[in-house]
Amino acid sequence: MSVTAPAGFRAAGVSAGLKSTGNKDVALVVNDGPLDVAAGVFTSNRVVAAPVIWSRQAVADGVARAVVLNSGGANACTGPEGFADTHHTAEHVAQALDVSSGDVLVCSTGLIGERLDMTALLGGADAAVAALALDGGDVAAEAIMTTDSVAKTVVVTATDGSWSVGGMAKGAGMLAPGLATMLSVLTTDAVVDAAAADTALRRATARTFDRVDSDGCMSTNDTVLLLASGASGVKVSTDDLTDLVTRACADLSRKLVADAEGASHDIAVRVTGATTEAAAVAVARAVTRSNLFKAAVFGNDPNWGRVLSAVGTVPEDVAPFDALAVDVSINGVQVCRAGGVGEDRSLVDLAADREVHVVVDLHAGEAEATVWTNDLTHDYVHENSAYST
Amino acid sequence: MSVTAPAGFRAAGVSAGLKSTGNKDVALVVNDGPLDVAAGVFTSNRVVAAPVIWSRQAVADGVARAVVLNSGGANACTGPEGFADTHHTAEHVAQALDVSSGDVLVCSTGLIGERLDMTALLGGADAAVAALALDGGDVAAEAIMTTDSVAKTVVVTATDGSWSVGGMAKGAGMLAPGLATMLSVLTTDAVVDAAAADTALRRATARTFDRVDSDGCMSTNDTVLLLASGASGVKVSTDDLTDLVTRACADLSRKLVADAEGASHDIAVRVTGATTEAAAVAVARAVTRSNLFKAAVFGNDPNWGRVLSAVGTVPEDVAPFDALAVDVSINGVQVCRAGGVGEDRSLVDLAADREVHVVVDLHAGEAEATVWTNDLTHDYVHENSAYST
């Protein structure tokens, strides 16, 4: 049910002809209220697609009634004409829904540097408006897929069942912080105000989507939106909202890693004993960015020397620790102890499972953090050398 | 002739049995003076191998008489025992040469996390001392190879022929700033003091070895050493020394990129119109670190969207520029103009040549810089998943 699981939402997913495959490529999510609260988090890339420029501005007032999303074209690096296309799309959908165009958010994903086929897109938007349904969440999730092999959806319900958070996401590979290369729309029927929605979404993404890093690359279109309808009538605290939104984002993040292009392993790099959470993230990020380490994991080689080499690249002022105190364990085997040789690396079996758990203990403090990544495989190289984005 | 091209040096390269292949694995370079000036630049990784700890300390006084280098083992992450092994090696060579052990520098390269076979290494050191020759530069260069497919050497002679700089380097892949994963020994017969040697080496490496970045990874053993014998009797200025050492380092750097593990393209990313050279380097580095861009080059796809996405990840305070002003050309074709679509990308032919030239014009200032990298290939993944380092 994804985005239509919480009360107050309708959605649709249709084939507009933007994808050469004929697969669904236009999705629409509508908030029927009574509230029209919205929040958004966007890529920190300075090169941003037209829909990011539009939606960042449109959601700044904390209000939105609908999100129209297309796959089959990113509308990035398309100049003023590309921005006009996004604006036109928002106006077109707003008119069909009888809302203000400033309350219609737009997301696009696909190839950079090409204009969208606006005839196809607007036709698809009309078809999506006509197809809006209370159970449309799943087809909407399908319509935003690009190289995804499966649609990603989530529903998290409050313990007492009185309200919930639903969500959908697309993204496979190119996952990097700030944000992963992805689009995600989350919905809730909780009664919250715009400030609470914004706080919850920022806290949630900082610890979930911002901590999956498939290949270190950051896209021009990354967008995560949260819409609140208030239809449950249940007023919730910012902390409770943060909790459920974080659980929904964590689930979607894990699904993005599991579906990363060409990957054969999902790798959790957990850094413990750091002086601060930021230091732990910095060290974990250095490991998840090491092509050498990631290639070793693909080869089922528990190469702790490459982990330690990556750990050592983090500047002292970012993460204080003594390099001669660092322990590394891989899948529970402490292969590196105090910066030197630990247990026999042949005890580590990486072939048995898709998940790999690396723990780096800095022995410098009490903070910790986990960043997820994937291994570097032949299929990653193949998919990203043969497919333009 | 490599390191023995300048007057005042002898060298040797022998097989000590550290490499299972039986190939040469111990090299020795001796400065016969009259001067014994030396300078060194080392990895900025906080996890450093025993020989780096030793040599950094030993060269701090600006004096050295010899460098002993081994392939077949990095002696990194080997704890106090590993440091004792390095110390023992320096003492052993010092005794054989009748010099102070503090004037013998040590370099090691190979697998991390394993002790060296000291019997083999010391035997090799004795054999190297016995084999020292005025034309030993080429066999010394051969003995430091690991996954290198060719030995890398250089000789640069002053315009009037009165003095020269010679050098050798090893490294193939894992090239990252501060420094590339590499060992290099440079020699000169110029008359210079330690301060001049240090200044020249730092200036030279900052613009050469620090600007090759095959896969973003930084090693535990990276070392570049400069020895000056003064045997030419020609006193030279720091600027003249810097000039020749830079040319030697640039030549060796280019050879490292050309021999990077599994690469099929050498990519020069030149950033122009930057506010400062540091800003230009930061932007170039972001592009050379993009796995997506590097995989696209492997696929002969002139994917300027991936260049622009990488450019946009550099923070504003590091490199001020307007993302909507950026031009990108690939092999002379301006595929991106003012942040949008430029000339037809099909005009770019990446298949014709191993070299790829990317120019990013930020239109923000007058500074520029070039960073070299390689494409991301199946062979890179294969070599780094099947071979432990």
PDB file of C-alpha atoms in Angstrom, chain A residues 141-387:
ATOM      1  CA  ALA A 141       5.958   2.962  -6.452  1.00  0.00           C
ATOM      2  CA  GLU A 142       6.290   0.973  -9.655  1.00  0.00           C
ATOM      3  CA  ALA A 143       6.108   4.082 -11.834  1.00  0.00           C
ATOM      4  CA  ILE A 144       9.189   5.701 -10.259  1.00  0.00           C
ATOM      5  CA  MET A 145      11.526   2.741 -10.864  1.00  0.00           C
ATOM      6  CA  THR A 146      14.527   3.255 -13.147  1.00  0.00           C
ATOM      7  CA  THR A 147      17.178   0.541 -12.911  1.00  0.00           C
ATOM      8  CA  ASP A 148      15.481  -0.779  -9.764  1.00  0.00           C
ATOM      9  CA  SER A 149      14.690  -4.470 -10.000  1.00  0.00           C
ATOM     10  CA  VAL A 150      11.857  -4.229  -7.471  1.00  0.00           C
ATOM     11  CA  ALA A 151       9.522  -1.487  -6.246  1.00  0.00           C
ATOM     12  CA  LYS A 152      10.392  -0.294  -2.743  1.00  0.00           C
ATOM     13  CA  THR A 153       7.571   0.433  -0.323  1.00  0.00           C
ATOM     14  CA  VAL A 154       7.077   0.533   3.423  1.00  0.00           C
ATOM     15  CA  VAL A 155       4.348   0.925   6.003  1.00  0.00           C
ATOM     16  CA  VAL A 156       5.090   1.528   9.693  1.00  0.00           C
ATOM     17  CA  THR A 157       2.180   1.681  12.129  1.00  0.00           C
ATOM     18  CA  ALA A 158       2.113   3.219  15.598  1.00  0.00           C
ATOM     19  CA  THR A 159       2.018   0.684  18.441  1.00  0.00           C
ATOM     20  CA  ASP A 160      -1.646   1.415  19.181  1.00  0.00           C
ATOM     21  CA  GLY A 161      -2.557   1.272  15.492  1.00  0.00           C
ATOM     22  CA  SER A 162      -3.982   4.781  15.517  1.00  0.00           C
ATOM     23  CA  TRP A 163      -1.718   6.340  12.861  1.00  0.00           C
ATOM     24  CA  SER A 164       0.948   5.291  10.411  1.00  0.00           C
ATOM     25  CA  VAL A 165       3.701   6.298   8.005  1.00  0.00           C
ATOM     26  CA  GLY A 166       3.784   4.957   4.451  1.00  0.00           C
ATOM     27  CA  GLY A 167       6.478   5.389   1.868  1.00  0.00           C
ATOM     28  CA  MET A 168       7.940   4.548  -1.502  1.00  0.00           C
ATOM     29  CA  ALA A 169      11.431   5.018  -2.900  1.00  0.00           C
ATOM     30  CA  LYS A 170      13.420   4.456  -6.041  1.00  0.00           C
ATOM     31  CA  GLY A 171      17.144   4.150  -6.364  1.00  0.00           C
ATOM     32  CA  ALA A 172      19.656   1.484  -7.246  1.00  0.00           C
ATOM     33  CA  GLY A 173      23.290   2.353  -7.113  1.00  0.00           C
ATOM     34  CA  MET A 174      24.686   5.866  -6.993  1.00  0.00           C
ATOM     35  CA  LEU A 175      23.673   6.081  -3.366  1.00  0.00           C
ATOM     36  CA  ALA A 176      25.649   8.743  -1.569  1.00  0.00           C
ATOM     37  CA  PRO A 177      25.112  11.001   1.365  1.00  0.00           C
ATOM     38  CA  GLY A 178      23.227  14.172   1.035  1.00  0.00           C
ATOM     39  CA  LEU A 179      21.268  12.210  -0.262  1.00  0.00           C
ATOM     40  CA  ALA A 180      21.417   8.857  -1.911  1.00  0.00           C
ATOM     41  CA  THR A 181      20.518   8.999  -5.606  1.00  0.00           C
ATOM     42  CA  MET A 182      16.927   8.482  -5.044  1.00  0.00           C
ATOM     43  CA  LEU A 183      13.436   9.778  -4.845  1.00  0.00           C
ATOM     44  CA  SER A 184      11.214   9.001  -1.907  1.00  0.00           C
ATOM     45  CA  VAL A 185       7.743  10.111  -0.864  1.00  0.00           C
ATOM     46  CA  LEU A 186       6.560   9.458   2.675  1.00  0.00           C
ATOM     47  CA  THR A 187       3.026  10.010   3.922  1.00  0.00           C
ATOM     48  CA  THR A 188       1.411  10.079   7.345  1.00  0.00           C
ATOM     49  CA  ASP A 189      -2.098  10.552   8.665  1.00  0.00           C
ATOM     50  CA  ALA A 190      -0.807  11.961  11.951  1.00  0.00           C
ATOM     51  CA  VAL A 191      -1.810  15.457  12.996  1.00  0.00           C
ATOM     52  CA  VAL A 192       1.437  17.437  12.916  1.00  0.00           C
ATOM     53  CA  ASP A 193       2.494  20.921  11.953  1.00  0.00           C
ATOM     54  CA  ALA A 194       5.033  21.880   9.306  1.00  0.00           C
ATOM     55  CA  ALA A 195       7.824  22.480  11.817  1.00  0.00           C
ATOM     56  CA  ALA A 196       7.415  19.005  13.324  1.00  0.00           C
ATOM     57  CA  ALA A 197       7.305  17.416   9.864  1.00  0.00           C
ATOM     58  CA  ASP A 198      10.468  19.231   8.834  1.00  0.00           C
ATOM     59  CA  THR A 199      12.337  18.296  12.020  1.00  0.00           C
ATOM     60  CA  ALA A 200      11.260  14.658  11.841  1.00  0.00           C
ATOM     61  CA  LEU A 201      12.214  14.330   8.182  1.00  0.00           C
ATOM     62  CA  ARG A 202      15.647  15.915   8.667  1.00  0.00           C
ATOM     63  CA  ARG A 203      16.437  13.778  11.692  1.00  0.00           C
ATOM     64  CA  ALA A 204      15.247  10.629   9.958  1.00  0.00           C
ATOM     65  CA  THR A 205      17.118  11.142   6.676  1.00  0.00           C
ATOM     66  CA  ALA A 206      20.344  12.132   8.476  1.00  0.00           C
ATOM     67  CA  ARG A 207      20.527   8.681  10.056  1.00  0.00           C
ATOM     68  CA  THR A 208      19.145   6.589   7.204  1.00  0.00           C
ATOM     69  CA  PHE A 209      19.309   7.760   3.591  1.00  0.00           C
ATOM     70  CA  ASP A 210      22.413   9.812   4.391  1.00  0.00           C
ATOM     71  CA  ARG A 211      24.127   6.649   5.638  1.00  0.00           C
ATOM     72  CA  VAL A 212      23.775   4.503   2.589  1.00  0.00           C
ATOM     73  CA  ASP A 213      26.596   5.056   0.162  1.00  0.00           C
ATOM     74  CA  SER A 214      26.703   2.561  -2.651  1.00  0.00           C
ATOM     75  CA  ASP A 215      29.367   4.195  -4.781  1.00  0.00           C
ATOM     76  CA  GLY A 216      30.133   7.596  -3.290  1.00  0.00           C
ATOM     77  CA  CYS A 217      28.382   9.452  -6.084  1.00  0.00           C
ATOM     78  CA  MET A 218      25.752  12.095  -5.422  1.00  0.00           C
ATOM     79  CA  SER A 219      22.974  12.909  -7.840  1.00  0.00           C
ATOM     80  CA  THR A 220      21.369  16.090  -9.103  1.00  0.00           C
ATOM     81  CA  ASN A 221      17.793  14.995  -8.363  1.00  0.00           C
ATOM     82  CA  ASP A 222      17.731  13.428  -4.889  1.00  0.00           C
ATOM     83  CA  THR A 223      14.535  14.297  -3.058  1.00  0.00           C
ATOM     84  CA  VAL A 224      12.715  12.978   0.013  1.00  0.00           C
ATOM     85  CA  LEU A 225       9.272  14.392   0.730  1.00  0.00           C
ATOM     86  CA  LEU A 226       6.935  13.926   3.686  1.00  0.00           C
ATOM     87  CA  LEU A 227       3.234  14.751   3.402  1.00  0.00           C
ATOM     88  CA  ALA A 228       0.900  14.797   6.431  1.00  0.00           C
ATOM     89  CA  SER A 229      -2.880  14.597   6.012  1.00  0.00           C
ATOM     90  CA  GLY A 230      -3.964  14.622   9.665  1.00  0.00           C
ATOM     91  CA  ALA A 231      -6.757  12.228   8.611  1.00  0.00           C
ATOM     92  CA  SER A 232      -6.240   9.955  11.638  1.00  0.00           C
ATOM     93  CA  GLY A 233      -7.186  12.803  13.949  1.00  0.00           C
ATOM     94  CA  VAL A 234      -4.326  11.693  16.217  1.00  0.00           C
ATOM     95  CA  LYS A 235      -2.011  14.459  17.348  1.00  0.00           C
ATOM     96  CA  VAL A 236       1.554  13.138  17.746  1.00  0.00           C
ATOM     97  CA  SER A 237       4.749  14.588  19.198  1.00  0.00           C
ATOM     98  CA  THR A 238       7.741  15.461  17.050  1.00  0.00           C
ATOM     99  CA  ASP A 239       9.674  12.629  18.729  1.00  0.00           C
ATOM    100  CA  ASP A 240       7.020  10.050  17.926  1.00  0.00           C
ATOM    101  CA  LEU A 241       6.813  11.278  14.343  1.00  0.00           C
ATOM    102  CA  THR A 242      10.601  11.174  14.084  1.00  0.00           C
ATOM    103  CA  ASP A 243      10.599   7.618  15.379  1.00  0.00           C
ATOM    104  CA  LEU A 244       8.142   6.256  12.825  1.00  0.00           C
ATOM    105  CA  VAL A 245       9.544   8.265   9.914  1.00  0.00           C
ATOM    106  CA  THR A 246      13.048   7.059  10.829  1.00  0.00           C
ATOM    107  CA  ARG A 247      11.885   3.450  10.863  1.00  0.00           C
ATOM    108  CA  ALA A 248      10.224   3.917   7.477  1.00  0.00           C
ATOM    109  CA  CYS A 249      13.352   5.588   6.009  1.00  0.00           C
ATOM    110  CA  ALA A 250      15.636   2.923   7.506  1.00  0.00           C
ATOM    111  CA  ASP A 251      13.590   0.203   5.877  1.00  0.00           C
ATOM    112  CA  LEU A 252      13.609   1.938   2.488  1.00  0.00           C
ATOM    113  CA  SER A 253      17.358   2.673   2.790  1.00  0.00           C
ATOM    114  CA  ARG A 254      18.109  -0.982   3.437  1.00  0.00           C
ATOM    115  CA  LYS A 255      16.013  -1.891   0.388  1.00  0.00           C
ATOM    116  CA  LEU A 256      17.984   0.561  -1.753  1.00  0.00           C
ATOM    117  CA  VAL A 257      21.275  -1.056  -0.696  1.00  0.00           C
ATOM    118  CA  ALA A 258      19.884  -4.517  -1.306  1.00  0.00           C
ATOM    119  CA  ASP A 259      18.947  -3.523  -4.871  1.00  0.00           C
ATOM    120  CA  ALA A 260      22.102  -1.533  -5.738  1.00  0.00           C
ATOM    121  CA  GLU A 261      23.186  -1.984  -9.333  1.00  0.00           C
ATOM    122  CA  GLY A 262      25.355  -5.020  -9.825  1.00  0.00           C
ATOM    123  CA  ALA A 263      26.176  -5.552  -6.145  1.00  0.00           C
ATOM    124  CA  SER A 264      26.721  -9.018  -4.702  1.00  0.00           C
ATOM    125  CA  HIS A 265      27.219  -7.990  -1.056  1.00  0.00           C
ATOM    126  CA  ASP A 266      25.585  -5.470   1.280  1.00  0.00           C
ATOM    127  CA  ILE A 267      28.223  -4.200   3.695  1.00  0.00           C
ATOM    128  CA  ALA A 268      27.473  -2.610   7.072  1.00  0.00           C
ATOM    129  CA  VAL A 269      30.475  -0.678   8.363  1.00  0.00           C
ATOM    130  CA  ARG A 270      29.924   0.019  12.058  1.00  0.00           C
ATOM    131  CA  VAL A 271      32.432   2.280  13.780  1.00  0.00           C
ATOM    132  CA  THR A 272      32.464   2.115  17.567  1.00  0.00           C
ATOM    133  CA  GLY A 273      34.574   3.794  20.255  1.00  0.00           C
ATOM    134  CA  ALA A 274      34.552   7.148  18.458  1.00  0.00           C
ATOM    135  CA  THR A 275      34.760  10.472  20.254  1.00  0.00           C
ATOM    136  CA  THR A 276      31.588  11.715  18.519  1.00  0.00           C
ATOM    137  CA  GLU A 277      28.919  10.351  16.209  1.00  0.00           C
ATOM    138  CA  ALA A 278      30.257  12.634  13.464  1.00  0.00           C
ATOM    139  CA  ALA A 279      33.721  11.123  13.881  1.00  0.00           C
ATOM    140  CA  ALA A 280      32.256   7.627  13.664  1.00  0.00           C
ATOM    141  CA  VAL A 281      30.381   8.559  10.478  1.00  0.00           C
ATOM    142  CA  ALA A 282      33.534  10.047   8.931  1.00  0.00           C
ATOM    143  CA  VAL A 283      35.551   6.889   9.580  1.00  0.00           C
ATOM    144  CA  ALA A 284      32.749   4.604   8.390  1.00  0.00           C
ATOM    145  CA  ARG A 285      32.348   6.733   5.263  1.00  0.00           C
ATOM    146  CA  ALA A 286      36.082   6.441   4.485  1.00  0.00           C
ATOM    147  CA  VAL A 287      35.814   2.654   4.560  1.00  0.00           C
ATOM    148  CA  THR A 288      32.626   2.562   2.487  1.00  0.00           C
ATOM    149  CA  ARG A 289      34.358   4.746  -0.125  1.00  0.00           C
ATOM    150  CA  SER A 290      37.386   2.476  -0.562  1.00  0.00           C
ATOM    151  CA  ASN A 291      37.208   0.835  -3.975  1.00  0.00           C
ATOM    152  CA  LEU A 292      39.997  -1.494  -2.922  1.00  0.00           C
ATOM    153  CA  PHE A 293      38.115  -2.726   0.124  1.00  0.00           C
ATOM    154  CA  LYS A 294      34.876  -3.049  -1.840  1.00  0.00           C
ATOM    155  CA  ALA A 295      36.584  -5.021  -4.597  1.00  0.00           C
ATOM    156  CA  ALA A 296      38.124  -7.304  -1.951  1.00  0.00           C
ATOM    157  CA  VAL A 297      34.667  -8.026  -0.519  1.00  0.00           C
ATOM    158  CA  PHE A 298      33.468  -8.923  -4.012  1.00  0.00           C
ATOM    159  CA  GLY A 299      36.356 -11.412  -4.075  1.00  0.00           C
ATOM    160  CA  ASN A 300      35.263 -12.731  -0.639  1.00  0.00           C
ATOM    161  CA  ASP A 301      38.638 -11.570   0.720  1.00  0.00           C
ATOM    162  CA  PRO A 302      38.433 -10.292   4.357  1.00  0.00           C
ATOM    163  CA  ASN A 303      41.159  -7.737   3.590  1.00  0.00           C
ATOM    164  CA  TRP A 304      41.456  -5.847   6.887  1.00  0.00           C
ATOM    165  CA  GLY A 305      44.593  -4.056   5.667  1.00  0.00           C
ATOM    166  CA  ARG A 306      42.410  -2.162   3.194  1.00  0.00           C
ATOM    167  CA  VAL A 307      39.961  -1.310   5.997  1.00  0.00           C
ATOM    168  CA  LEU A 308      42.797   0.041   8.128  1.00  0.00           C
ATOM    169  CA  SER A 309      44.305   1.975   5.194  1.00  0.00           C
ATOM    170  CA  ALA A 310      40.941   3.652   4.649  1.00  0.00           C
ATOM    171  CA  VAL A 311      40.494   4.394   8.365  1.00  0.00           C
ATOM    172  CA  GLY A 312      43.894   6.088   8.361  1.00  0.00           C
ATOM    173  CA  THR A 313      42.904   8.582   5.678  1.00  0.00           C
ATOM    174  CA  VAL A 314      40.528  10.419   8.052  1.00  0.00           C
ATOM    175  CA  PRO A 315      42.197  13.566   9.397  1.00  0.00           C
ATOM    176  CA  GLU A 316      43.017  13.696  13.120  1.00  0.00           C
ATOM    177  CA  ASP A 317      40.870  16.780  13.703  1.00  0.00           C
ATOM    178  CA  VAL A 318      37.846  15.024  12.189  1.00  0.00           C
ATOM    179  CA  ALA A 319      38.232  11.807  14.180  1.00  0.00           C
ATOM    180  CA  PRO A 320      40.787  11.647  16.988  1.00  0.00           C
ATOM    181  CA  PHE A 321      42.060   8.109  17.598  1.00  0.00           C
ATOM    182  CA  ASP A 322      45.329   6.218  17.946  1.00  0.00           C
ATOM    183  CA  ALA A 323      45.982   4.158  14.820  1.00  0.00           C
ATOM    184  CA  LEU A 324      47.839   1.617  16.951  1.00  0.00           C
ATOM    185  CA  ALA A 325      44.732   0.991  19.065  1.00  0.00           C
ATOM    186  CA  VAL A 326      42.272   0.175  16.286  1.00  0.00           C
ATOM    187  CA  ASP A 327      40.559  -3.243  16.166  1.00  0.00           C
ATOM    188  CA  VAL A 328      38.749  -4.539  13.095  1.00  0.00           C
ATOM    189  CA  SER A 329      36.393  -7.469  13.020  1.00  0.00           C
ATOM    190  CA  ILE A 330      34.717  -8.899   9.937  1.00  0.00           C
ATOM    191  CA  ASN A 331      31.633 -11.062  10.416  1.00  0.00           C
ATOM    192  CA  GLY A 332      32.544 -11.476  14.080  1.00  0.00           C
ATOM    193  CA  VAL A 333      36.181 -12.484  13.576  1.00  0.00           C
ATOM    194  CA  GLN A 334      38.664 -10.002  15.069  1.00  0.00           C
ATOM    195  CA  VAL A 335      41.129 -10.058  12.158  1.00  0.00           C
ATOM    196  CA  CYS A 336      42.978  -6.926  13.326  1.00  0.00           C
ATOM    197  CA  ARG A 337      43.881  -6.235  16.924  1.00  0.00           C
ATOM    198  CA  ALA A 338      45.557  -2.998  18.061  1.00  0.00           C
ATOM    199  CA  GLY A 339      46.491  -2.057  14.510  1.00  0.00           C
ATOM    200  CA  GLY A 340      48.217  -5.379  13.896  1.00  0.00           C
ATOM    201  CA  VAL A 341      47.429  -8.971  12.992  1.00  0.00           C
ATOM    202  CA  GLY A 342      44.608 -10.562  14.992  1.00  0.00           C
ATOM    203  CA  GLU A 343      42.724 -13.794  14.404  1.00  0.00           C
ATOM    204  CA  ASP A 344      43.381 -15.787  11.232  1.00  0.00           C
ATOM    205  CA  ARG A 345      41.603 -14.143   8.288  1.00  0.00           C
ATOM    206  CA  SER A 346      40.787 -17.575   6.882  1.00  0.00           C
ATOM    207  CA  LEU A 347      38.211 -17.902   9.691  1.00  0.00           C
ATOM    208  CA  VAL A 348      36.059 -15.270   7.938  1.00  0.00           C
ATOM    209  CA  ASP A 349      33.544 -16.663   5.467  1.00  0.00           C
ATOM    210  CA  LEU A 350      32.283 -13.941   3.124  1.00  0.00           C
ATOM    211  CA  ALA A 351      30.848 -16.289   0.528  1.00  0.00           C
ATOM    212  CA  ALA A 352      28.086 -17.662   2.715  1.00  0.00           C
ATOM    213  CA  ASP A 353      25.929 -14.570   2.993  1.00  0.00           C
ATOM    214  CA  ARG A 354      25.097 -11.399   1.048  1.00  0.00           C
ATOM    215  CA  GLU A 355      25.433  -9.330   4.247  1.00  0.00           C
ATOM    216  CA  VAL A 356      28.904  -8.429   5.519  1.00  0.00           C
ATOM    217  CA  HIS A 357      29.397  -6.858   8.927  1.00  0.00           C
ATOM    218  CA  VAL A 358      32.575  -4.871   9.522  1.00  0.00           C
ATOM    219  CA  VAL A 359      33.171  -3.397  12.978  1.00  0.00           C
ATOM    220  CA  VAL A 360      35.961  -0.862  13.483  1.00  0.00           C
ATOM    221  CA  ASP A 361      36.617  -0.101  17.160  1.00  0.00           C
ATOM    222  CA  LEU A 362      38.624   3.122  17.497  1.00  0.00           C
ATOM    223  CA  HIS A 363      38.962   2.833  21.291  1.00  0.00           C
ATOM    224  CA  ALA A 364      38.751   6.617  21.583  1.00  0.00           C
ATOM    225  CA  GLY A 365      35.293   7.248  23.026  1.00  0.00           C
ATOM    226  CA  GLU A 366      31.717   6.032  23.346  1.00  0.00           C
ATOM    227  CA  ALA A 367      30.067   7.155  20.090  1.00  0.00           C
ATOM    228  CA  GLU A 368      29.212   4.943  17.151  1.00  0.00           C
ATOM    229  CA  ALA A 369      27.570   4.952  13.721  1.00  0.00           C
ATOM    230  CA  THR A 370      26.862   2.553  10.878  1.00  0.00           C
ATOM    231  CA  VAL A 371      27.093   3.279   7.152  1.00  0.00           C
ATOM    232  CA  TRP A 372      25.897   0.783   4.549  1.00  0.00           C
ATOM    233  CA  THR A 373      27.504   0.222   1.184  1.00  0.00           C
ATOM    234  CA  ASN A 374      27.906  -2.449  -1.467  1.00  0.00           C
ATOM    235  CA  ASP A 375      30.824  -4.330  -2.940  1.00  0.00           C
ATOM    236  CA  LEU A 376      32.464  -3.264  -6.193  1.00  0.00           C
ATOM    237  CA  THR A 377      31.669  -5.842  -8.816  1.00  0.00           C
ATOM    238  CA  HIS A 378      32.008  -6.615 -12.493  1.00  0.00           C
ATOM    239  CA  ASP A 379      28.281  -6.026 -12.820  1.00  0.00           C
ATOM    240  CA  TYR A 380      28.598  -2.543 -11.298  1.00  0.00           C
ATOM    241  CA  VAL A 381      31.197  -1.659 -13.923  1.00  0.00           C
ATOM    242  CA  HIS A 382      29.121  -3.247 -16.655  1.00  0.00           C
ATOM    243  CA  GLU A 383      25.870  -1.507 -15.737  1.00  0.00           C
ATOM    244  CA  ASN A 384      27.498   1.873 -15.293  1.00  0.00           C
ATOM    245  CA  SER A 385      29.623   1.719 -18.422  1.00  0.00           C
ATOM    246  CA  ALA A 386      26.802   0.524 -20.648  1.00  0.00           C
ATOM    247  CA  TYR A 387      23.940   2.648 -19.296  1.00  0.00           C
TER     248      TYR A 387
END
